[in-house]
Amino acid sequence: TQIFSLNNLNNRSKDITRSGSYRLTYSDTYAPTSLSTGTPMIRVKASTVEIDLNGMEIICNDTSGTGYVGIEIGLPPSLSGTQPTNVVIKNGSLKGFDCGILIHSGVKNVMIENVQITDSSVGVACMGKSGGFDTESVVSVIFDNVRILGHGSDKRTALVNLKTLIETTYTY
C-alpha cells in the first residue's frame, strides 16, 4: 500500500482525490487565515481512503469562529460528484476547529477510530436532507474509542457561522 504524506498543512487545504493511505508524520498547526471561510483542513473526495493521524495532533489556531472544519468527508449538495465510501480516520487528535469532522449526505461506511476532538463547537456533524432517512443520508458511521470534548467559552459566533456555512455555502 502506498502511503501519502499529509504534512505542511499550514495555510493550506488538502483535497484527497484518490484512494490510498495517508499518514501524518508530525503534529501540525492549521492557520486558515488566508483561506476563504469554511475551507476544511482536509477534504476527502475519494473512496477507500485511510487517514492515519499517527498519534499526532492537528491544531487550528484560528480563534475568530468563522466556521472552520478539520476533516470534511464528501461533497456538499452545492457541488456535483460521487460521494465517497469506505473512509477511515484514526489515531490522533483534532483541536480548536469549529467542527472537527463533517460528513456530507450520501457518504457511506465511515470509521472514526482512536480519535480525540477537543476545543470544538461541534465534534462530528453528519449531514442529511430534511424529512428523515432516505438514500441521501449518511449511512453507517462507526465510532470506536472516540472522545469529544467541547470548550468552556462562549462560542455562539462559531456556531452561527458554521450554520451559515452549512445552509448557504453547502445548501442544506
mmCIF file of N, CA and C in Angstrom, residues 38-169:
data_model
loop_
_atom_site.group_PDB
_atom_site.id
_atom_site.type_symbol
_atom_site.label_atom_id
_atom_site.label_comp_id
_atom_site.label_asym_id
_atom_site.label_seq_id
_atom_site.Cartn_x
_atom_site.Cartn_y
_atom_site.Cartn_z
ATOM 1 N N GLY A 38 -14.610 28.719 6.030
ATOM 2 C CA GLY A 38 -15.163 27.372 5.950
ATOM 3 C C GLY A 38 -14.346 26.375 5.182
ATOM 4 N N THR A 39 -13.208 26.754 4.643
ATOM 5 C CA THR A 39 -12.380 25.805 3.913
ATOM 6 C C THR A 39 -11.858 24.756 4.891
ATOM 7 N N PRO A 40 -12.144 23.475 4.633
ATOM 8 C CA PRO A 40 -11.681 22.460 5.579
ATOM 9 C C PRO A 40 -10.173 22.245 5.473
ATOM 10 N N MET A 41 -9.594 21.756 6.551
ATOM 11 C CA MET A 41 -8.171 21.427 6.522
ATOM 12 C C MET A 41 -7.933 20.272 5.537
ATOM 13 N N ILE A 42 -8.735 19.223 5.662
ATOM 14 C CA ILE A 42 -8.639 18.077 4.750
ATOM 15 C C ILE A 42 -10.038 17.806 4.217
ATOM 16 N N ARG A 43 -10.160 17.660 2.906
ATOM 17 C CA ARG A 43 -11.434 17.310 2.278
ATOM 18 C C ARG A 43 -11.241 15.981 1.540
ATOM 19 N N VAL A 44 -11.997 14.968 1.944
ATOM 20 C CA VAL A 44 -11.916 13.645 1.316
ATOM 21 C C VAL A 44 -12.962 13.559 0.218
ATOM 22 N N LYS A 45 -12.495 13.404 -1.025
ATOM 23 C CA LYS A 45 -13.385 13.296 -2.175
ATOM 24 C C LYS A 45 -13.338 11.905 -2.796
ATOM 25 N N ALA A 46 -12.387 11.070 -2.382
ATOM 26 C CA ALA A 46 -12.197 9.743 -2.970
ATOM 27 C C ALA A 46 -12.735 8.656 -2.043
ATOM 28 N N SER A 47 -13.023 7.503 -2.616
ATOM 29 C CA SER A 47 -13.423 6.335 -1.840
ATOM 30 C C SER A 47 -12.203 5.520 -1.447
ATOM 31 N N THR A 48 -12.397 4.670 -0.456
ATOM 32 C CA THR A 48 -11.356 3.769 0.046
ATOM 33 C C THR A 48 -10.112 4.566 0.442
ATOM 34 N N VAL A 49 -10.301 5.402 1.462
ATOM 35 C CA VAL A 49 -9.249 6.278 1.973
ATOM 36 C C VAL A 49 -9.062 6.003 3.461
ATOM 37 N N GLU A 50 -7.813 5.907 3.870
ATOM 38 C CA GLU A 50 -7.481 5.788 5.281
ATOM 39 C C GLU A 50 -6.588 6.966 5.652
ATOM 40 N N ILE A 51 -7.034 7.744 6.649
ATOM 41 C CA ILE A 51 -6.243 8.850 7.165
ATOM 42 C C ILE A 51 -5.748 8.441 8.545
ATOM 43 N N ASP A 52 -4.457 8.240 8.662
ATOM 44 C CA ASP A 52 -3.844 7.857 9.931
ATOM 45 C C ASP A 52 -3.139 9.087 10.494
ATOM 46 N N LEU A 53 -3.700 9.628 11.557
ATOM 47 C CA LEU A 53 -3.095 10.800 12.184
ATOM 48 C C LEU A 53 -1.854 10.410 12.978
ATOM 49 N N ASN A 54 -1.607 9.121 13.089
ATOM 50 C CA ASN A 54 -0.332 8.585 13.599
ATOM 51 C C ASN A 54 0.010 9.097 15.007
ATOM 52 N N GLY A 55 -1.030 9.256 15.843
ATOM 53 C CA GLY A 55 -0.799 9.703 17.206
ATOM 54 C C GLY A 55 -0.526 11.198 17.338
ATOM 55 N N MET A 56 -0.611 11.918 16.261
ATOM 56 C CA MET A 56 -0.285 13.345 16.254
ATOM 57 C C MET A 56 -1.533 14.192 16.488
ATOM 58 N N GLU A 57 -1.309 15.467 16.783
ATOM 59 C CA GLU A 57 -2.391 16.413 16.998
ATOM 60 C C GLU A 57 -2.319 17.505 15.938
ATOM 61 N N ILE A 58 -3.478 17.834 15.384
ATOM 62 C CA ILE A 58 -3.572 18.952 14.454
ATOM 63 C C ILE A 58 -4.386 20.027 15.145
ATOM 64 N N ILE A 59 -3.814 21.223 15.234
ATOM 65 C CA ILE A 59 -4.430 22.332 15.955
ATOM 66 C C ILE A 59 -4.817 23.425 14.964
ATOM 67 N N CYS A 60 -6.062 23.874 15.040
ATOM 68 C CA CYS A 60 -6.496 25.040 14.266
ATOM 69 C C CYS A 60 -6.271 26.256 15.147
ATOM 70 N N ASN A 61 -5.439 27.172 14.690
ATOM 71 C CA ASN A 61 -5.120 28.323 15.534
ATOM 72 C C ASN A 61 -5.991 29.547 15.245
ATOM 73 N N ASP A 62 -7.045 29.372 14.452
ATOM 74 C CA ASP A 62 -7.972 30.466 14.199
ATOM 75 C C ASP A 62 -8.954 30.561 15.365
ATOM 76 N N THR A 63 -9.086 31.720 15.950
ATOM 77 C CA THR A 63 -9.992 31.894 17.088
ATOM 78 C C THR A 63 -11.171 32.801 16.748
ATOM 79 N N SER A 64 -11.356 33.121 15.470
ATOM 80 C CA SER A 64 -12.415 34.053 15.095
ATOM 81 C C SER A 64 -13.785 33.403 15.044
ATOM 82 N N GLY A 65 -13.843 32.058 15.036
ATOM 83 C CA GLY A 65 -15.126 31.381 14.967
ATOM 84 C C GLY A 65 -15.797 31.530 13.624
ATOM 85 N N THR A 66 -15.021 31.383 12.548
ATOM 86 C CA THR A 66 -15.565 31.596 11.209
ATOM 87 C C THR A 66 -16.072 30.322 10.534
ATOM 88 N N GLY A 67 -16.138 29.222 11.251
ATOM 89 C CA GLY A 67 -16.735 28.006 10.701
ATOM 90 C C GLY A 67 -15.751 27.011 10.122
ATOM 91 N N TYR A 68 -14.530 26.958 10.631
ATOM 92 C CA TYR A 68 -13.534 26.051 10.068
ATOM 93 C C TYR A 68 -13.773 24.602 10.472
ATOM 94 N N VAL A 69 -13.601 23.709 9.495
ATOM 95 C CA VAL A 69 -13.803 22.273 9.661
ATOM 96 C C VAL A 69 -12.445 21.583 9.569
ATOM 97 N N GLY A 70 -12.209 20.605 10.457
ATOM 98 C CA GLY A 70 -10.960 19.847 10.421
ATOM 99 C C GLY A 70 -10.908 18.912 9.223
ATOM 100 N N ILE A 71 -11.778 17.904 9.218
ATOM 101 C CA ILE A 71 -11.818 16.930 8.124
ATOM 102 C C ILE A 71 -13.247 16.880 7.598
ATOM 103 N N GLU A 72 -13.377 17.114 6.307
ATOM 104 C CA GLU A 72 -14.680 17.081 5.644
ATOM 105 C C GLU A 72 -14.693 15.879 4.710
ATOM 106 N N ILE A 73 -15.726 15.040 4.835
ATOM 107 C CA ILE A 73 -15.821 13.842 4.003
ATOM 108 C C ILE A 73 -16.985 14.017 3.043
ATOM 109 N N GLY A 74 -16.690 13.967 1.750
ATOM 110 C CA GLY A 74 -17.717 14.086 0.727
ATOM 111 C C GLY A 74 -17.882 15.490 0.203
ATOM 112 N N LEU A 75 -18.894 15.622 -0.627
ATOM 113 C CA LEU A 75 -19.193 16.892 -1.285
ATOM 114 C C LEU A 75 -20.544 17.403 -0.817
ATOM 115 N N PRO A 76 -20.667 18.715 -0.628
ATOM 116 C CA PRO A 76 -21.972 19.267 -0.266
ATOM 117 C C PRO A 76 -22.911 19.230 -1.472
ATOM 118 N N PRO A 77 -24.223 19.378 -1.239
ATOM 119 C CA PRO A 77 -25.171 19.379 -2.362
ATOM 120 C C PRO A 77 -24.890 20.453 -3.405
ATOM 121 N N SER A 78 -24.185 21.513 -3.017
ATOM 122 C CA SER A 78 -23.883 22.593 -3.959
ATOM 123 C C SER A 78 -22.830 22.188 -4.996
ATOM 124 N N LEU A 79 -22.159 21.057 -4.792
ATOM 125 C CA LEU A 79 -21.179 20.543 -5.750
ATOM 126 C C LEU A 79 -21.637 19.190 -6.262
ATOM 127 N N SER A 80 -21.363 18.909 -7.524
ATOM 128 C CA SER A 80 -21.777 17.615 -8.066
ATOM 129 C C SER A 80 -20.615 16.634 -8.016
ATOM 130 N N GLY A 81 -20.952 15.361 -7.963
ATOM 131 C CA GLY A 81 -19.935 14.316 -7.939
ATOM 132 C C GLY A 81 -20.416 13.122 -7.136
ATOM 133 N N THR A 82 -19.667 12.052 -7.222
ATOM 134 C CA THR A 82 -19.980 10.834 -6.493
ATOM 135 C C THR A 82 -19.446 10.929 -5.074
ATOM 136 N N GLN A 83 -20.279 10.575 -4.116
ATOM 137 C CA GLN A 83 -19.853 10.635 -2.725
ATOM 138 C C GLN A 83 -18.941 9.454 -2.393
ATOM 139 N N PRO A 84 -17.939 9.685 -1.550
ATOM 140 C CA PRO A 84 -17.016 8.616 -1.185
ATOM 141 C C PRO A 84 -17.650 7.565 -0.277
ATOM 142 N N THR A 85 -17.073 6.385 -0.323
ATOM 143 C CA THR A 85 -17.432 5.292 0.568
ATOM 144 C C THR A 85 -16.148 4.738 1.174
ATOM 145 N N ASN A 86 -16.294 4.067 2.296
ATOM 146 C CA ASN A 86 -15.171 3.378 2.943
ATOM 147 C C ASN A 86 -14.017 4.323 3.297
ATOM 148 N N VAL A 87 -14.282 5.206 4.252
ATOM 149 C CA VAL A 87 -13.287 6.166 4.721
ATOM 150 C C VAL A 87 -12.986 5.881 6.196
ATOM 151 N N VAL A 88 -11.700 5.830 6.531
ATOM 152 C CA VAL A 88 -11.268 5.599 7.912
ATOM 153 C C VAL A 88 -10.430 6.794 8.359
ATOM 154 N N ILE A 89 -10.756 7.328 9.544
ATOM 155 C CA ILE A 89 -9.937 8.363 10.179
ATOM 156 C C ILE A 89 -9.532 7.781 11.525
ATOM 157 N N LYS A 90 -8.214 7.768 11.804
ATOM 158 C CA LYS A 90 -7.798 7.083 13.027
ATOM 159 C C LYS A 90 -6.547 7.678 13.668
ATOM 160 N N ASN A 91 -6.404 7.379 14.953
ATOM 161 C CA ASN A 91 -5.160 7.533 15.718
ATOM 162 C C ASN A 91 -4.618 8.944 15.862
ATOM 163 N N GLY A 92 -5.420 9.879 16.346
ATOM 164 C CA GLY A 92 -4.868 11.205 16.577
ATOM 165 C C GLY A 92 -5.878 12.167 17.141
ATOM 166 N N SER A 93 -5.524 13.439 17.133
ATOM 167 C CA SER A 93 -6.360 14.479 17.736
ATOM 168 C C SER A 93 -6.556 15.655 16.799
ATOM 169 N N LEU A 94 -7.745 16.224 16.866
ATOM 170 C CA LEU A 94 -8.074 17.472 16.191
ATOM 171 C C LEU A 94 -8.466 18.461 17.279
ATOM 172 N N LYS A 95 -7.882 19.644 17.270
ATOM 173 C CA LYS A 95 -8.143 20.607 18.343
ATOM 174 C C LYS A 95 -8.427 21.996 17.776
ATOM 175 N N GLY A 96 -9.456 22.634 18.309
ATOM 176 C CA GLY A 96 -9.710 24.031 18.017
ATOM 177 C C GLY A 96 -10.517 24.310 16.763
ATOM 178 N N PHE A 97 -11.026 23.291 16.102
ATOM 179 C CA PHE A 97 -11.844 23.511 14.909
ATOM 180 C C PHE A 97 -13.273 23.815 15.334
ATOM 181 N N ASP A 98 -13.985 24.609 14.535
ATOM 182 C CA ASP A 98 -15.390 24.874 14.840
ATOM 183 C C ASP A 98 -16.204 23.596 14.680
ATOM 184 N N CYS A 99 -15.798 22.734 13.761
ATOM 185 C CA CYS A 99 -16.365 21.394 13.608
ATOM 186 C C CYS A 99 -15.201 20.449 13.321
ATOM 187 N N GLY A 100 -15.029 19.440 14.160
ATOM 188 C CA GLY A 100 -13.901 18.525 13.987
ATOM 189 C C GLY A 100 -13.988 17.723 12.698
ATOM 190 N N ILE A 101 -15.106 17.013 12.506
ATOM 191 C CA ILE A 101 -15.313 16.181 11.317
ATOM 192 C C ILE A 101 -16.722 16.431 10.805
ATOM 193 N N LEU A 102 -16.856 16.719 9.517
ATOM 194 C CA LEU A 102 -18.152 16.923 8.886
ATOM 195 C C LEU A 102 -18.320 15.887 7.786
ATOM 196 N N ILE A 103 -19.410 15.118 7.852
ATOM 197 C CA ILE A 103 -19.679 14.062 6.872
ATOM 198 C C ILE A 103 -20.918 14.465 6.090
ATOM 199 N N HIS A 104 -20.758 14.555 4.764
ATOM 200 C CA HIS A 104 -21.862 15.020 3.919
ATOM 201 C C HIS A 104 -22.863 13.917 3.599
ATOM 202 N N SER A 105 -24.052 14.363 3.265
ATOM 203 C CA SER A 105 -25.144 13.498 2.847
ATOM 204 C C SER A 105 -24.708 12.598 1.694
ATOM 205 N N GLY A 106 -25.039 11.319 1.772
ATOM 206 C CA GLY A 106 -24.709 10.374 0.713
ATOM 207 C C GLY A 106 -23.419 9.608 0.923
ATOM 208 N N VAL A 107 -22.604 10.008 1.890
ATOM 209 C CA VAL A 107 -21.361 9.296 2.202
ATOM 210 C C VAL A 107 -21.727 7.998 2.922
ATOM 211 N N LYS A 108 -21.012 6.914 2.602
ATOM 212 C CA LYS A 108 -21.309 5.622 3.206
ATOM 213 C C LYS A 108 -20.047 4.979 3.787
ATOM 214 N N ASN A 109 -20.227 4.296 4.911
ATOM 215 C CA ASN A 109 -19.182 3.479 5.547
ATOM 216 C C ASN A 109 -17.974 4.294 5.991
ATOM 217 N N VAL A 110 -18.142 5.001 7.090
ATOM 218 C CA VAL A 110 -17.073 5.787 7.696
ATOM 219 C C VAL A 110 -16.726 5.172 9.051
ATOM 220 N N MET A 111 -15.447 5.024 9.328
ATOM 221 C CA MET A 111 -14.974 4.534 10.628
ATOM 222 C C MET A 111 -14.094 5.613 11.234
ATOM 223 N N ILE A 112 -14.445 6.053 12.436
ATOM 224 C CA ILE A 112 -13.625 7.015 13.175
ATOM 225 C C ILE A 112 -13.133 6.268 14.404
ATOM 226 N N GLU A 113 -11.820 6.084 14.480
ATOM 227 C CA GLU A 113 -11.250 5.161 15.460
ATOM 228 C C GLU A 113 -10.059 5.794 16.187
ATOM 229 N N ASN A 114 -10.075 5.711 17.515
ATOM 230 C CA ASN A 114 -8.987 6.247 18.340
ATOM 231 C C ASN A 114 -8.694 7.710 18.026
ATOM 232 N N VAL A 115 -9.740 8.524 18.003
ATOM 233 C CA VAL A 115 -9.621 9.947 17.673
ATOM 234 C C VAL A 115 -10.166 10.772 18.836
ATOM 235 N N GLN A 116 -9.474 11.848 19.143
ATOM 236 C CA GLN A 116 -9.929 12.791 20.152
ATOM 237 C C GLN A 116 -10.150 14.141 19.474
ATOM 238 N N ILE A 117 -11.330 14.709 19.692
ATOM 239 C CA ILE A 117 -11.668 16.023 19.145
ATOM 240 C C ILE A 117 -11.909 16.935 20.333
ATOM 241 N N THR A 118 -11.082 17.973 20.475
ATOM 242 C CA THR A 118 -11.186 18.852 21.646
ATOM 243 C C THR A 118 -11.308 20.313 21.230
ATOM 244 N N ASP A 119 -11.832 21.100 22.153
ATOM 245 C CA ASP A 119 -11.967 22.544 21.985
ATOM 246 C C ASP A 119 -12.698 22.881 20.687
ATOM 247 N N SER A 120 -13.789 22.154 20.420
ATOM 248 C CA SER A 120 -14.572 22.343 19.199
ATOM 249 C C SER A 120 -16.018 22.649 19.551
ATOM 250 N N SER A 121 -16.681 23.465 18.737
ATOM 251 C CA SER A 121 -18.097 23.742 18.939
ATOM 252 C C SER A 121 -18.940 22.525 18.600
ATOM 253 N N VAL A 122 -18.572 21.821 17.529
ATOM 254 C CA VAL A 122 -19.258 20.605 17.101
ATOM 255 C C VAL A 122 -18.184 19.553 16.872
ATOM 256 N N GLY A 123 -18.322 18.395 17.507
ATOM 257 C CA GLY A 123 -17.333 17.326 17.334
ATOM 258 C C GLY A 123 -17.431 16.686 15.964
ATOM 259 N N VAL A 124 -18.570 16.033 15.698
ATOM 260 C CA VAL A 124 -18.810 15.363 14.418
ATOM 261 C C VAL A 124 -20.207 15.747 13.950
ATOM 262 N N ALA A 125 -20.326 16.192 12.705
ATOM 263 C CA ALA A 125 -21.620 16.532 12.123
ATOM 264 C C ALA A 125 -21.891 15.595 10.955
ATOM 265 N N CYS A 126 -23.033 14.909 11.004
ATOM 266 C CA CYS A 126 -23.479 14.052 9.894
ATOM 267 C C CYS A 126 -24.634 14.768 9.218
ATOM 268 N N MET A 127 -24.441 15.180 7.989
ATOM 269 C CA MET A 127 -25.429 15.976 7.277
ATOM 270 C C MET A 127 -26.425 15.061 6.567
ATOM 271 N N GLY A 128 -27.615 15.566 6.351
ATOM 272 C CA GLY A 128 -28.642 14.822 5.628
ATOM 273 C C GLY A 128 -29.745 15.772 5.217
ATOM 274 N N LYS A 129 -30.613 15.272 4.398
ATOM 275 C CA LYS A 129 -31.733 16.083 3.954
ATOM 276 C C LYS A 129 -32.849 16.021 4.986
ATOM 277 N N SER A 130 -33.631 17.059 5.036
ATOM 278 C CA SER A 130 -34.744 17.066 5.976
ATOM 279 C C SER A 130 -35.792 16.044 5.547
ATOM 280 N N GLY A 131 -36.574 15.595 6.508
ATOM 281 C CA GLY A 131 -37.634 14.649 6.180
ATOM 282 C C GLY A 131 -37.293 13.214 6.535
ATOM 283 N N GLY A 132 -36.198 13.007 7.241
ATOM 284 C CA GLY A 132 -35.896 11.655 7.711
ATOM 285 C C GLY A 132 -34.939 10.907 6.820
ATOM 286 N N PHE A 133 -34.829 9.613 7.085
ATOM 287 C CA PHE A 133 -33.871 8.754 6.389
ATOM 288 C C PHE A 133 -34.264 8.575 4.929
ATOM 289 N N ASP A 134 -33.317 8.748 4.051
ATOM 290 C CA ASP A 134 -33.513 8.460 2.633
ATOM 291 C C ASP A 134 -32.181 8.013 2.062
ATOM 292 N N THR A 135 -32.111 7.781 0.776
ATOM 293 C CA THR A 135 -30.882 7.277 0.172
ATOM 294 C C THR A 135 -29.771 8.307 0.169
ATOM 295 N N GLU A 136 -30.088 9.541 0.479
ATOM 296 C CA GLU A 136 -29.078 10.589 0.503
ATOM 297 C C GLU A 136 -28.507 10.837 1.890
ATOM 298 N N SER A 137 -28.963 10.099 2.882
ATOM 299 C CA SER A 137 -28.454 10.275 4.236
ATOM 300 C C SER A 137 -27.057 9.683 4.357
ATOM 301 N N VAL A 138 -26.348 10.093 5.408
ATOM 302 C CA VAL A 138 -25.078 9.449 5.745
ATOM 303 C C VAL A 138 -25.416 8.050 6.242
ATOM 304 N N VAL A 139 -24.718 7.046 5.723
ATOM 305 C CA VAL A 139 -25.025 5.662 6.076
ATOM 306 C C VAL A 139 -23.811 5.005 6.709
ATOM 307 N N SER A 140 -23.999 4.412 7.860
ATOM 308 C CA SER A 140 -23.015 3.594 8.550
ATOM 309 C C SER A 140 -21.754 4.352 8.944
ATOM 310 N N VAL A 141 -21.856 5.047 10.062
ATOM 311 C CA VAL A 141 -20.699 5.683 10.678
ATOM 312 C C VAL A 141 -20.427 4.927 11.965
ATOM 313 N N ILE A 142 -19.224 4.403 12.109
ATOM 314 C CA ILE A 142 -18.853 3.631 13.284
ATOM 315 C C ILE A 142 -17.831 4.428 14.093
ATOM 316 N N PHE A 143 -18.097 4.586 15.372
ATOM 317 C CA PHE A 143 -17.184 5.254 16.284
ATOM 318 C C PHE A 143 -16.574 4.199 17.194
ATOM 319 N N ASP A 144 -15.255 4.174 17.296
ATOM 320 C CA ASP A 144 -14.570 3.249 18.189
ATOM 321 C C ASP A 144 -13.498 4.023 18.951
ATOM 322 N N ASN A 145 -13.681 4.129 20.258
ATOM 323 C CA ASN A 145 -12.740 4.847 21.117
ATOM 324 C C ASN A 145 -12.557 6.301 20.658
ATOM 325 N N VAL A 146 -13.678 7.014 20.562
ATOM 326 C CA VAL A 146 -13.678 8.417 20.147
ATOM 327 C C VAL A 146 -14.056 9.268 21.355
ATOM 328 N N ARG A 147 -13.293 10.311 21.593
ATOM 329 C CA ARG A 147 -13.545 11.220 22.707
ATOM 330 C C ARG A 147 -13.742 12.620 22.141
ATOM 331 N N ILE A 148 -14.868 13.233 22.504
ATOM 332 C CA ILE A 148 -15.171 14.580 22.026
ATOM 333 C C ILE A 148 -15.366 15.478 23.240
ATOM 334 N N LEU A 149 -14.560 16.534 23.323
ATOM 335 C CA LEU A 149 -14.645 17.497 24.417
ATOM 336 C C LEU A 149 -14.841 18.888 23.835
ATOM 337 N N GLY A 150 -15.890 19.559 24.256
ATOM 338 C CA GLY A 150 -16.135 20.919 23.794
ATOM 339 C C GLY A 150 -15.188 21.888 24.460
ATOM 340 N N HIS A 151 -15.566 23.135 24.488
ATOM 341 C CA HIS A 151 -14.742 24.153 25.128
ATOM 342 C C HIS A 151 -15.575 24.875 26.169
ATOM 343 N N GLY A 152 -14.912 25.535 27.063
ATOM 344 C CA GLY A 152 -15.590 26.184 28.165
ATOM 345 C C GLY A 152 -16.007 27.613 27.894
ATOM 346 N N SER A 153 -15.715 28.117 26.718
ATOM 347 C CA SER A 153 -16.035 29.522 26.440
ATOM 348 C C SER A 153 -17.282 29.638 25.564
ATOM 349 N N ASP A 154 -17.807 30.843 25.472
ATOM 350 C CA ASP A 154 -18.988 31.114 24.671
ATOM 351 C C ASP A 154 -18.582 31.186 23.198
ATOM 352 N N LYS A 155 -19.023 30.241 22.426
ATOM 353 C CA LYS A 155 -18.664 30.199 21.008
ATOM 354 C C LYS A 155 -19.899 30.297 20.115
ATOM 355 N N ARG A 156 -20.856 31.114 20.514
ATOM 356 C CA ARG A 156 -22.056 31.266 19.696
ATOM 357 C C ARG A 156 -21.741 31.748 18.291
ATOM 358 N N THR A 157 -20.757 32.630 18.156
ATOM 359 C CA THR A 157 -20.375 33.136 16.838
ATOM 360 C C THR A 157 -19.927 31.992 15.942
ATOM 361 N N ALA A 158 -19.143 31.070 16.488
ATOM 362 C CA ALA A 158 -18.678 29.923 15.708
ATOM 363 C C ALA A 158 -19.855 29.069 15.243
ATOM 364 N N LEU A 159 -20.830 28.842 16.130
ATOM 365 C CA LEU A 159 -21.997 28.042 15.759
ATOM 366 C C LEU A 159 -22.848 28.736 14.701
ATOM 367 N N VAL A 160 -23.028 30.045 14.844
ATOM 368 C CA VAL A 160 -23.802 30.800 13.848
ATOM 369 C C VAL A 160 -23.097 30.746 12.492
ATOM 370 N N ASN A 161 -21.781 30.942 12.474
ATOM 371 C CA ASN A 161 -21.042 30.905 11.214
ATOM 372 C C ASN A 161 -21.022 29.502 10.608
ATOM 373 N N LEU A 162 -20.935 28.478 11.443
ATOM 374 C CA LEU A 162 -20.991 27.107 10.945
ATOM 375 C C LEU A 162 -22.367 26.812 10.352
ATOM 376 N N LYS A 163 -23.421 27.276 11.011
ATOM 377 C CA LYS A 163 -24.786 27.122 10.495
ATOM 378 C C LYS A 163 -24.931 27.830 9.145
ATOM 379 N N THR A 164 -24.390 29.034 9.037
ATOM 380 C CA THR A 164 -24.439 29.772 7.768
ATOM 381 C C THR A 164 -23.692 29.030 6.680
ATOM 382 N N LEU A 165 -22.521 28.494 7.001
ATOM 383 C CA LEU A 165 -21.747 27.701 6.042
ATOM 384 C C LEU A 165 -22.572 26.525 5.535
ATOM 385 N N ILE A 166 -23.199 25.805 6.458
ATOM 386 C CA ILE A 166 -23.972 24.615 6.096
ATOM 387 C C ILE A 166 -25.191 24.987 5.252
ATOM 388 N N GLU A 167 -25.895 26.037 5.617
ATOM 389 C CA GLU A 167 -27.114 26.408 4.896
ATOM 390 C C GLU A 167 -26.846 27.155 3.598
ATOM 391 N N THR A 168 -25.905 28.078 3.611
ATOM 392 C CA THR A 168 -25.684 28.943 2.446
ATOM 393 C C THR A 168 -24.667 28.358 1.469
ATOM 394 N N THR A 169 -23.482 28.039 1.943
ATOM 395 C CA THR A 169 -22.435 27.551 1.067
ATOM 396 C C THR A 169 -22.716 26.124 0.610
#
